[in-house]
JSON list of C-alpha atoms in Angstrom, two decimals:
[
{"chain": "P", "resi": 178, "resn": "MET", "atom": "CA", "xyz": [113.83, 102.65, 65.33]},
{"chain": "P", "resi": 179, "resn": "MET", "atom": "CA", "xyz": [114.82, 101.50, 68.82]},
{"chain": "P", "resi": 180, "resn": "THR", "atom": "CA", "xyz": [115.94, 105.12, 69.60]},
{"chain": "P", "resi": 181, "resn": "ASP", "atom": "CA", "xyz": [112.65, 106.54, 68.32]},
{"chain": "P", "resi": 182, "resn": "GLN", "atom": "CA", "xyz": [110.33, 103.85, 70.29]},
{"chain": "P", "resi": 183, "resn": "ASN", "atom": "CA", "xyz": [112.43, 104.48, 73.40]},
{"chain": "P", "resi": 184, "resn": "ARG", "atom": "CA", "xyz": [111.98, 108.32, 72.76]},
{"chain": "P", "resi": 185, "resn": "THR", "atom": "CA", "xyz": [108.37, 108.32, 71.85]},
{"chain": "P", "resi": 186, "resn": "ILE", "atom": "CA", "xyz": [108.22, 106.11, 75.53]},
{"chain": "P", "resi": 187, "resn": "GLU", "atom": "CA", "xyz": [110.04, 108.61, 77.80]},
{"chain": "P", "resi": 188, "resn": "ILE", "atom": "CA", "xyz": [107.88, 111.42, 76.10]},
{"chain": "P", "resi": 189, "resn": "PHE", "atom": "CA", "xyz": [104.74, 109.73, 77.12]},
{"chain": "P", "resi": 190, "resn": "ARG", "atom": "CA", "xyz": [106.14, 108.87, 80.71]},
{"chain": "P", "resi": 191, "resn": "ARG", "atom": "CA", "xyz": [106.92, 112.64, 81.13]},
{"chain": "P", "resi": 192, "resn": "ALA", "atom": "CA", "xyz": [103.67, 113.64, 80.07]},
{"chain": "P", "resi": 193, "resn": "ALA", "atom": "CA", "xyz": [101.86, 111.27, 82.49]},
{"chain": "P", "resi": 194, "resn": "ALA", "atom": "CA", "xyz": [103.97, 112.23, 85.33]},
{"chain": "P", "resi": 195, "resn": "THR", "atom": "CA", "xyz": [102.94, 115.98, 84.80]},
{"chain": "P", "resi": 196, "resn": "THR", "atom": "CA", "xyz": [99.32, 114.94, 84.86]},
{"chain": "P", "resi": 197, "resn": "TYR", "atom": "CA", "xyz": [99.48, 112.74, 87.53]},
{"chain": "P", "resi": 198, "resn": "GLY", "atom": "CA", "xyz": [101.82, 115.28, 89.34]},
{"chain": "P", "resi": 199, "resn": "GLN", "atom": "CA", "xyz": [98.30, 117.90, 89.41]},
{"chain": "P", "resi": 200, "resn": "VAL", "atom": "CA", "xyz": [95.70, 115.21, 90.56]},
{"chain": "P", "resi": 201, "resn": "ARG", "atom": "CA", "xyz": [94.21, 116.00, 93.72]},
{"chain": "P", "resi": 202, "resn": "LEU", "atom": "CA", "xyz": [94.18, 112.75, 95.85]},
{"chain": "P", "resi": 203, "resn": "CYS", "atom": "CA", "xyz": [92.18, 111.70, 98.94]},
{"chain": "P", "resi": 204, "resn": "SER", "atom": "CA", "xyz": [93.34, 108.36, 100.75]},
{"chain": "P", "resi": 205, "resn": "PHE", "atom": "CA", "xyz": [90.51, 106.94, 102.53]},
{"chain": "P", "resi": 206, "resn": "THR", "atom": "CA", "xyz": [90.08, 103.20, 104.79]},
{"chain": "P", "resi": 207, "resn": "THR", "atom": "CA", "xyz": [87.33, 101.61, 106.07]},
{"chain": "P", "resi": 208, "resn": "SER", "atom": "CA", "xyz": [89.46, 101.12, 109.34]},
{"chain": "P", "resi": 209, "resn": "LYS", "atom": "CA", "xyz": [90.36, 103.12, 112.82]},
{"chain": "P", "resi": 210, "resn": "GLU", "atom": "CA", "xyz": [91.41, 100.45, 114.49]},
{"chain": "P", "resi": 211, "resn": "ASN", "atom": "CA", "xyz": [94.40, 99.42, 111.62]},
{"chain": "P", "resi": 212, "resn": "LEU", "atom": "CA", "xyz": [97.73, 99.79, 114.26]},
{"chain": "P", "resi": 213, "resn": "LEU", "atom": "CA", "xyz": [99.92, 100.33, 111.48]},
{"chain": "P", "resi": 214, "resn": "PHE", "atom": "CA", "xyz": [97.96, 103.41, 110.40]},
{"chain": "P", "resi": 215, "resn": "TRP", "atom": "CA", "xyz": [98.30, 105.12, 113.43]},
{"chain": "P", "resi": 216, "resn": "SER", "atom": "CA", "xyz": [102.13, 104.39, 113.56]},
{"chain": "P", "resi": 217, "resn": "HIS", "atom": "CA", "xyz": [102.76, 104.87, 109.41]},
{"chain": "P", "resi": 218, "resn": "TYR", "atom": "CA", "xyz": [100.06, 107.51, 108.96]},
{"chain": "P", "resi": 219, "resn": "GLY", "atom": "CA", "xyz": [99.21, 109.12, 112.24]},
{"chain": "P", "resi": 220, "resn": "ASP", "atom": "CA", "xyz": [102.72, 109.98, 113.29]},
{"chain": "P", "resi": 221, "resn": "SER", "atom": "CA", "xyz": [103.55, 107.12, 115.95]},
{"chain": "P", "resi": 222, "resn": "HIS", "atom": "CA", "xyz": [99.77, 107.91, 117.49]},
{"chain": "P", "resi": 223, "resn": "LYS", "atom": "CA", "xyz": [99.78, 111.41, 117.58]},
{"chain": "P", "resi": 224, "resn": "GLY", "atom": "CA", "xyz": [97.87, 112.44, 114.65]},
{"chain": "P", "resi": 225, "resn": "MET", "atom": "CA", "xyz": [94.26, 111.96, 114.43]},
{"chain": "P", "resi": 226, "resn": "CYS", "atom": "CA", "xyz": [91.94, 110.21, 112.23]},
{"chain": "P", "resi": 227, "resn": "LEU", "atom": "CA", "xyz": [88.95, 111.83, 110.66]},
{"chain": "P", "resi": 228, "resn": "GLU", "atom": "CA", "xyz": [85.68, 109.79, 109.83]},
{"chain": "P", "resi": 229, "resn": "PHE", "atom": "CA", "xyz": [83.40, 110.70, 107.02]},
{"chain": "P", "resi": 230, "resn": "ASP", "atom": "CA", "xyz": [79.56, 110.45, 106.27]},
{"chain": "P", "resi": 231, "resn": "SER", "atom": "CA", "xyz": [80.36, 107.87, 102.95]},
{"chain": "P", "resi": 232, "resn": "ASP", "atom": "CA", "xyz": [77.40, 109.23, 101.11]},
{"chain": "P", "resi": 233, "resn": "GLY", "atom": "CA", "xyz": [78.85, 112.16, 100.43]},
{"chain": "P", "resi": 234, "resn": "GLY", "atom": "CA", "xyz": [82.10, 114.55, 100.38]},
{"chain": "P", "resi": 235, "resn": "PRO", "atom": "CA", "xyz": [84.72, 113.29, 99.37]},
{"chain": "P", "resi": 236, "resn": "MET", "atom": "CA", "xyz": [83.47, 109.44, 99.68]},
{"chain": "P", "resi": 237, "resn": "ARG", "atom": "CA", "xyz": [80.79, 110.69, 97.18]},
{"chain": "P", "resi": 238, "resn": "ASN", "atom": "CA", "xyz": [82.95, 109.21, 94.29]},
{"chain": "P", "resi": 239, "resn": "ALA", "atom": "CA", "xyz": [85.49, 107.39, 95.89]},
{"chain": "P", "resi": 240, "resn": "ARG", "atom": "CA", "xyz": [86.74, 104.41, 94.62]},
{"chain": "P", "resi": 241, "resn": "GLN", "atom": "CA", "xyz": [88.36, 101.14, 95.96]},
{"chain": "P", "resi": 242, "resn": "VAL", "atom": "CA", "xyz": [91.99, 100.54, 94.94]},
{"chain": "P", "resi": 243, "resn": "LYS", "atom": "CA", "xyz": [92.75, 97.08, 93.46]},
{"chain": "P", "resi": 244, "resn": "TYR", "atom": "CA", "xyz": [95.74, 95.51, 94.19]},
{"chain": "P", "resi": 245, "resn": "ASP", "atom": "CA", "xyz": [98.07, 93.29, 91.80]},
{"chain": "P", "resi": 246, "resn": "ASP", "atom": "CA", "xyz": [101.33, 92.39, 91.23]},
{"chain": "P", "resi": 247, "resn": "HIS", "atom": "CA", "xyz": [101.74, 94.74, 88.13]},
{"chain": "P", "resi": 248, "resn": "TYR", "atom": "CA", "xyz": [101.62, 97.91, 87.00]},
{"chain": "P", "resi": 249, "resn": "PRO", "atom": "CA", "xyz": [98.53, 98.20, 85.49]},
{"chain": "P", "resi": 250, "resn": "ASN", "atom": "CA", "xyz": [98.59, 99.06, 81.52]},
{"chain": "P", "resi": 251, "resn": "VAL", "atom": "CA", "xyz": [98.38, 102.84, 80.29]},
{"chain": "P", "resi": 252, "resn": "ASP", "atom": "CA", "xyz": [95.61, 103.74, 77.48]},
{"chain": "P", "resi": 253, "resn": "VAL", "atom": "CA", "xyz": [97.08, 106.00, 74.98]},
{"chain": "P", "resi": 254, "resn": "PRO", "atom": "CA", "xyz": [95.75, 108.37, 73.91]},
{"chain": "P", "resi": 255, "resn": "ALA", "atom": "CA", "xyz": [93.84, 107.93, 77.37]},
{"chain": "P", "resi": 256, "resn": "PRO", "atom": "CA", "xyz": [90.28, 107.53, 77.76]},
{"chain": "P", "resi": 257, "resn": "VAL", "atom": "CA", "xyz": [87.93, 110.22, 78.69]},
{"chain": "P", "resi": 258, "resn": "ASP", "atom": "CA", "xyz": [86.01, 108.07, 81.00]},
{"chain": "P", "resi": 259, "resn": "GLU", "atom": "CA", "xyz": [86.48, 106.77, 84.62]},
{"chain": "P", "resi": 260, "resn": "ARG", "atom": "CA", "xyz": [89.36, 104.12, 82.95]},
{"chain": "P", "resi": 261, "resn": "ALA", "atom": "CA", "xyz": [91.98, 106.87, 82.40]},
{"chain": "P", "resi": 262, "resn": "ALA", "atom": "CA", "xyz": [92.00, 106.81, 86.61]},
{"chain": "P", "resi": 263, "resn": "LYS", "atom": "CA", "xyz": [93.13, 103.20, 86.11]},
{"chain": "P", "resi": 264, "resn": "PRO", "atom": "CA", "xyz": [97.01, 104.20, 86.99]},
{"chain": "P", "resi": 265, "resn": "ALA", "atom": "CA", "xyz": [95.74, 106.58, 90.34]},
{"chain": "P", "resi": 266, "resn": "LEU", "atom": "CA", "xyz": [93.79, 102.64, 91.86]},
{"chain": "P", "resi": 267, "resn": "VAL", "atom": "CA", "xyz": [95.94, 100.39, 91.72]},
{"chain": "P", "resi": 268, "resn": "LYS", "atom": "CA", "xyz": [98.71, 99.41, 94.46]},
{"chain": "P", "resi": 269, "resn": "SER", "atom": "CA", "xyz": [101.22, 96.35, 95.26]},
{"chain": "P", "resi": 270, "resn": "ARG", "atom": "CA", "xyz": [99.66, 93.46, 96.77]},
{"chain": "P", "resi": 271, "resn": "ASN", "atom": "CA", "xyz": [101.66, 94.47, 99.86]},
{"chain": "P", "resi": 272, "resn": "TRP", "atom": "CA", "xyz": [99.59, 97.11, 100.66]},
{"chain": "P", "resi": 273, "resn": "GLU", "atom": "CA", "xyz": [96.45, 94.80, 100.84]},
{"chain": "P", "resi": 274, "resn": "TYR", "atom": "CA", "xyz": [95.48, 95.46, 104.45]},
{"chain": "P", "resi": 275, "resn": "GLU", "atom": "CA", "xyz": [94.93, 99.26, 103.77]},
{"chain": "P", "resi": 276, "resn": "ASN", "atom": "CA", "xyz": [91.24, 98.06, 102.11]},
{"chain": "P", "resi": 277, "resn": "GLU", "atom": "CA", "xyz": [91.83, 101.62, 100.51]},
{"chain": "P", "resi": 278, "resn": "TYR", "atom": "CA", "xyz": [89.22, 103.74, 98.64]},
{"chain": "P", "resi": 279, "resn": "ARG", "atom": "CA", "xyz": [90.48, 107.01, 96.91]},
{"chain": "P", "resi": 280, "resn": "SER", "atom": "CA", "xyz": [88.96, 110.09, 95.92]},
{"chain": "P", "resi": 281, "resn": "PHE", "atom": "CA", "xyz": [90.27, 112.64, 93.24]},
{"chain": "P", "resi": 282, "resn": "ILE", "atom": "CA", "xyz": [90.20, 115.24, 91.17]},
{"chain": "P", "resi": 283, "resn": "ILE", "atom": "CA", "xyz": [92.25, 115.92, 87.89]},
{"chain": "P", "resi": 284, "resn": "PRO", "atom": "CA", "xyz": [92.58, 119.83, 87.65]},
{"chain": "P", "resi": 285, "resn": "ASN", "atom": "CA", "xyz": [91.23, 121.95, 84.33]},
{"chain": "P", "resi": 286, "resn": "ILE", "atom": "CA", "xyz": [94.52, 122.32, 82.66]},
{"chain": "P", "resi": 287, "resn": "THR", "atom": "CA", "xyz": [95.30, 125.35, 81.55]},
{"chain": "P", "resi": 288, "resn": "GLU", "atom": "CA", "xyz": [97.89, 128.45, 81.83]},
{"chain": "P", "resi": 289, "resn": "ASP", "atom": "CA", "xyz": [96.16, 130.29, 84.83]},
{"chain": "P", "resi": 290, "resn": "GLU", "atom": "CA", "xyz": [96.49, 127.58, 87.46]},
{"chain": "P", "resi": 291, "resn": "SER", "atom": "CA", "xyz": [94.05, 130.42, 89.43]},
{"chain": "P", "resi": 292, "resn": "LYS", "atom": "CA", "xyz": [91.41, 128.47, 88.07]},
{"chain": "P", "resi": 293, "resn": "TRP", "atom": "CA", "xyz": [91.95, 125.21, 88.57]},
{"chain": "P", "resi": 294, "resn": "ILE", "atom": "CA", "xyz": [89.76, 122.89, 90.87]},
{"chain": "P", "resi": 295, "resn": "GLN", "atom": "CA", "xyz": [92.32, 123.30, 94.37]},
{"chain": "P", "resi": 296, "resn": "PHE", "atom": "CA", "xyz": [89.91, 121.61, 97.04]},
{"chain": "P", "resi": 297, "resn": "ILE", "atom": "CA", "xyz": [86.91, 119.03, 97.73]},
{"chain": "P", "resi": 298, "resn": "GLU", "atom": "CA", "xyz": [84.19, 120.95, 99.23]},
{"chain": "P", "resi": 299, "resn": "LEU", "atom": "CA", "xyz": [82.78, 119.53, 102.74]},
{"chain": "P", "resi": 300, "resn": "ALA", "atom": "CA", "xyz": [79.02, 119.76, 103.60]},
{"chain": "P", "resi": 301, "resn": "PRO", "atom": "CA", "xyz": [78.83, 120.54, 107.08]},
{"chain": "P", "resi": 302, "resn": "SER", "atom": "CA", "xyz": [77.22, 116.74, 108.05]},
{"chain": "P", "resi": 303, "resn": "SER", "atom": "CA", "xyz": [80.04, 115.28, 105.74]},
{"chain": "P", "resi": 304, "resn": "LEU", "atom": "CA", "xyz": [82.77, 115.54, 108.72]},
{"chain": "P", "resi": 305, "resn": "THR", "atom": "CA", "xyz": [81.00, 112.97, 111.32]},
{"chain": "P", "resi": 306, "resn": "SER", "atom": "CA", "xyz": [83.65, 111.69, 114.12]},
{"chain": "P", "resi": 307, "resn": "ILE", "atom": "CA", "xyz": [87.67, 112.79, 115.22]},
{"chain": "P", "resi": 308, "resn": "TYR", "atom": "CA", "xyz": [89.54, 110.19, 116.58]},
{"chain": "P", "resi": 309, "resn": "PHE", "atom": "CA", "xyz": [92.73, 111.42, 118.42]},
{"chain": "P", "resi": 310, "resn": "GLY", "atom": "CA", "xyz": [95.58, 108.98, 118.76]},
{"chain": "P", "resi": 311, "resn": "ALA", "atom": "CA", "xyz": [96.93, 107.49, 122.06]},
{"chain": "P", "resi": 312, "resn": "CYS", "atom": "CA", "xyz": [100.09, 109.84, 121.97]},
{"chain": "P", "resi": 313, "resn": "ALA", "atom": "CA", "xyz": [98.30, 113.07, 120.80]},
{"chain": "P", "resi": 314, "resn": "GLU", "atom": "CA", "xyz": [99.50, 115.96, 122.65]},
{"chain": "P", "resi": 315, "resn": "ASP", "atom": "CA", "xyz": [96.94, 117.94, 124.63]},
{"chain": "P", "resi": 316, "resn": "LYS", "atom": "CA", "xyz": [97.84, 120.97, 123.12]},
{"chain": "P", "resi": 317, "resn": "ASP", "atom": "CA", "xyz": [97.75, 119.75, 119.55]},
{"chain": "P", "resi": 318, "resn": "LYS", "atom": "CA", "xyz": [94.17, 118.47, 120.62]},
{"chain": "P", "resi": 319, "resn": "GLY", "atom": "CA", "xyz": [93.38, 121.84, 122.00]},
{"chain": "P", "resi": 320, "resn": "ARG", "atom": "CA", "xyz": [94.20, 123.68, 118.67]},
{"chain": "P", "resi": 321, "resn": "ILE", "atom": "CA", "xyz": [92.05, 121.29, 116.75]},
{"chain": "P", "resi": 322, "resn": "MET", "atom": "CA", "xyz": [89.30, 121.70, 118.79]},
{"chain": "P", "resi": 323, "resn": "ASP", "atom": "CA", "xyz": [88.99, 125.10, 118.94]},
{"chain": "P", "resi": 324, "resn": "LEU", "atom": "CA", "xyz": [88.86, 124.73, 115.11]},
{"chain": "P", "resi": 325, "resn": "VAL", "atom": "CA", "xyz": [86.22, 122.28, 115.31]},
{"chain": "P", "resi": 326, "resn": "GLU", "atom": "CA", "xyz": [84.47, 125.03, 118.03]},
{"chain": "P", "resi": 327, "resn": "ARG", "atom": "CA", "xyz": [84.57, 127.93, 115.11]},
{"chain": "P", "resi": 328, "resn": "GLY", "atom": "CA", "xyz": [83.73, 125.78, 112.03]},
{"chain": "P", "resi": 329, "resn": "ILE", "atom": "CA", "xyz": [80.99, 124.45, 110.24]},
{"chain": "P", "resi": 330, "resn": "PHE", "atom": "CA", "xyz": [81.46, 120.55, 111.22]},
{"chain": "P", "resi": 331, "resn": "SER", "atom": "CA", "xyz": [79.88, 119.29, 114.81]},
{"chain": "P", "resi": 332, "resn": "PRO", "atom": "CA", "xyz": [82.08, 115.57, 114.69]},
{"chain": "P", "resi": 333, "resn": "LYS", "atom": "CA", "xyz": [81.85, 113.33, 117.88]},
{"chain": "P", "resi": 334, "resn": "ILE", "atom": "CA", "xyz": [85.49, 113.51, 119.68]},
{"chain": "P", "resi": 335, "resn": "TYR", "atom": "CA", "xyz": [87.30, 110.66, 120.67]},
{"chain": "P", "resi": 336, "resn": "ASP", "atom": "CA", "xyz": [90.48, 109.60, 122.41]},
{"chain": "P", "resi": 337, "resn": "ALA", "atom": "CA", "xyz": [92.21, 106.55, 121.49]},
{"chain": "P", "resi": 338, "resn": "GLU", "atom": "CA", "xyz": [93.84, 104.47, 124.37]},
{"chain": "P", "resi": 339, "resn": "LEU", "atom": "CA", "xyz": [96.25, 101.67, 123.97]},
{"chain": "P", "resi": 340, "resn": "SER", "atom": "CA", "xyz": [94.68, 98.52, 125.22]},
{"chain": "P", "resi": 341, "resn": "GLU", "atom": "CA", "xyz": [96.53, 97.08, 128.39]},
{"chain": "P", "resi": 342, "resn": "SER", "atom": "CA", "xyz": [96.58, 93.94, 127.82]},
{"chain": "P", "resi": 343, "resn": "THR", "atom": "CA", "xyz": [96.17, 93.09, 124.17]},
{"chain": "P", "resi": 344, "resn": "PHE", "atom": "CA", "xyz": [97.28, 94.98, 120.71]},
{"chain": "P", "resi": 345, "resn": "PHE", "atom": "CA", "xyz": [93.71, 96.85, 120.34]},
{"chain": "P", "resi": 346, "resn": "LEU", "atom": "CA", "xyz": [93.18, 100.58, 120.47]},
{"chain": "P", "resi": 347, "resn": "LYS", "atom": "CA", "xyz": [90.27, 101.40, 122.72]},
{"chain": "P", "resi": 348, "resn": "PHE", "atom": "CA", "xyz": [87.95, 104.64, 121.48]},
{"chain": "P", "resi": 349, "resn": "LYS", "atom": "CA", "xyz": [86.42, 106.90, 124.43]},
{"chain": "P", "resi": 350, "resn": "GLU", "atom": "CA", "xyz": [84.08, 109.55, 123.55]},
{"chain": "P", "resi": 351, "resn": "ARG", "atom": "CA", "xyz": [84.28, 112.96, 124.65]},
{"chain": "P", "resi": 352, "resn": "SER", "atom": "CA", "xyz": [81.42, 114.12, 126.57]},
{"chain": "P", "resi": 353, "resn": "HIS", "atom": "CA", "xyz": [79.97, 117.37, 125.42]},
{"chain": "P", "resi": 354, "resn": "LYS", "atom": "CA", "xyz": [79.71, 120.80, 126.81]}
]
């Protein structure tokens, strides 16, 4: 009996891993100033931060992450409502400082991957600002600026600077051409 139970659990684990492995996930935070974010996710201040209008685009369906000490329980069979997303919306309390929101889509699971929803569509007004990291290289900034000039978005552009006397960032808006 125990062998059958372990086998059943393993089948469910593999099925869940397959399904969640196909999820398209975007993570967001409410803070562009957090030095840890710039170090961890911004390639040691060489990257950039994208700011989105919270009423539209990928934020429209974003859900706040819950921080807990325990893995979430998974309902079997999976419910067909938003409770099915519960495992993707729980993280360890160690990450609570992130104040994370997640937006995701689960592609229509078919044999033909070309029919899957692959991307989250963005309206031209959804990207409101781009913040370049304090150590971003000019060539990288130039590539992004070229994409902005040729694209559908009209975000404000900022350069980050490390404060000289405190552990904070300052953002300086670039003047428009």
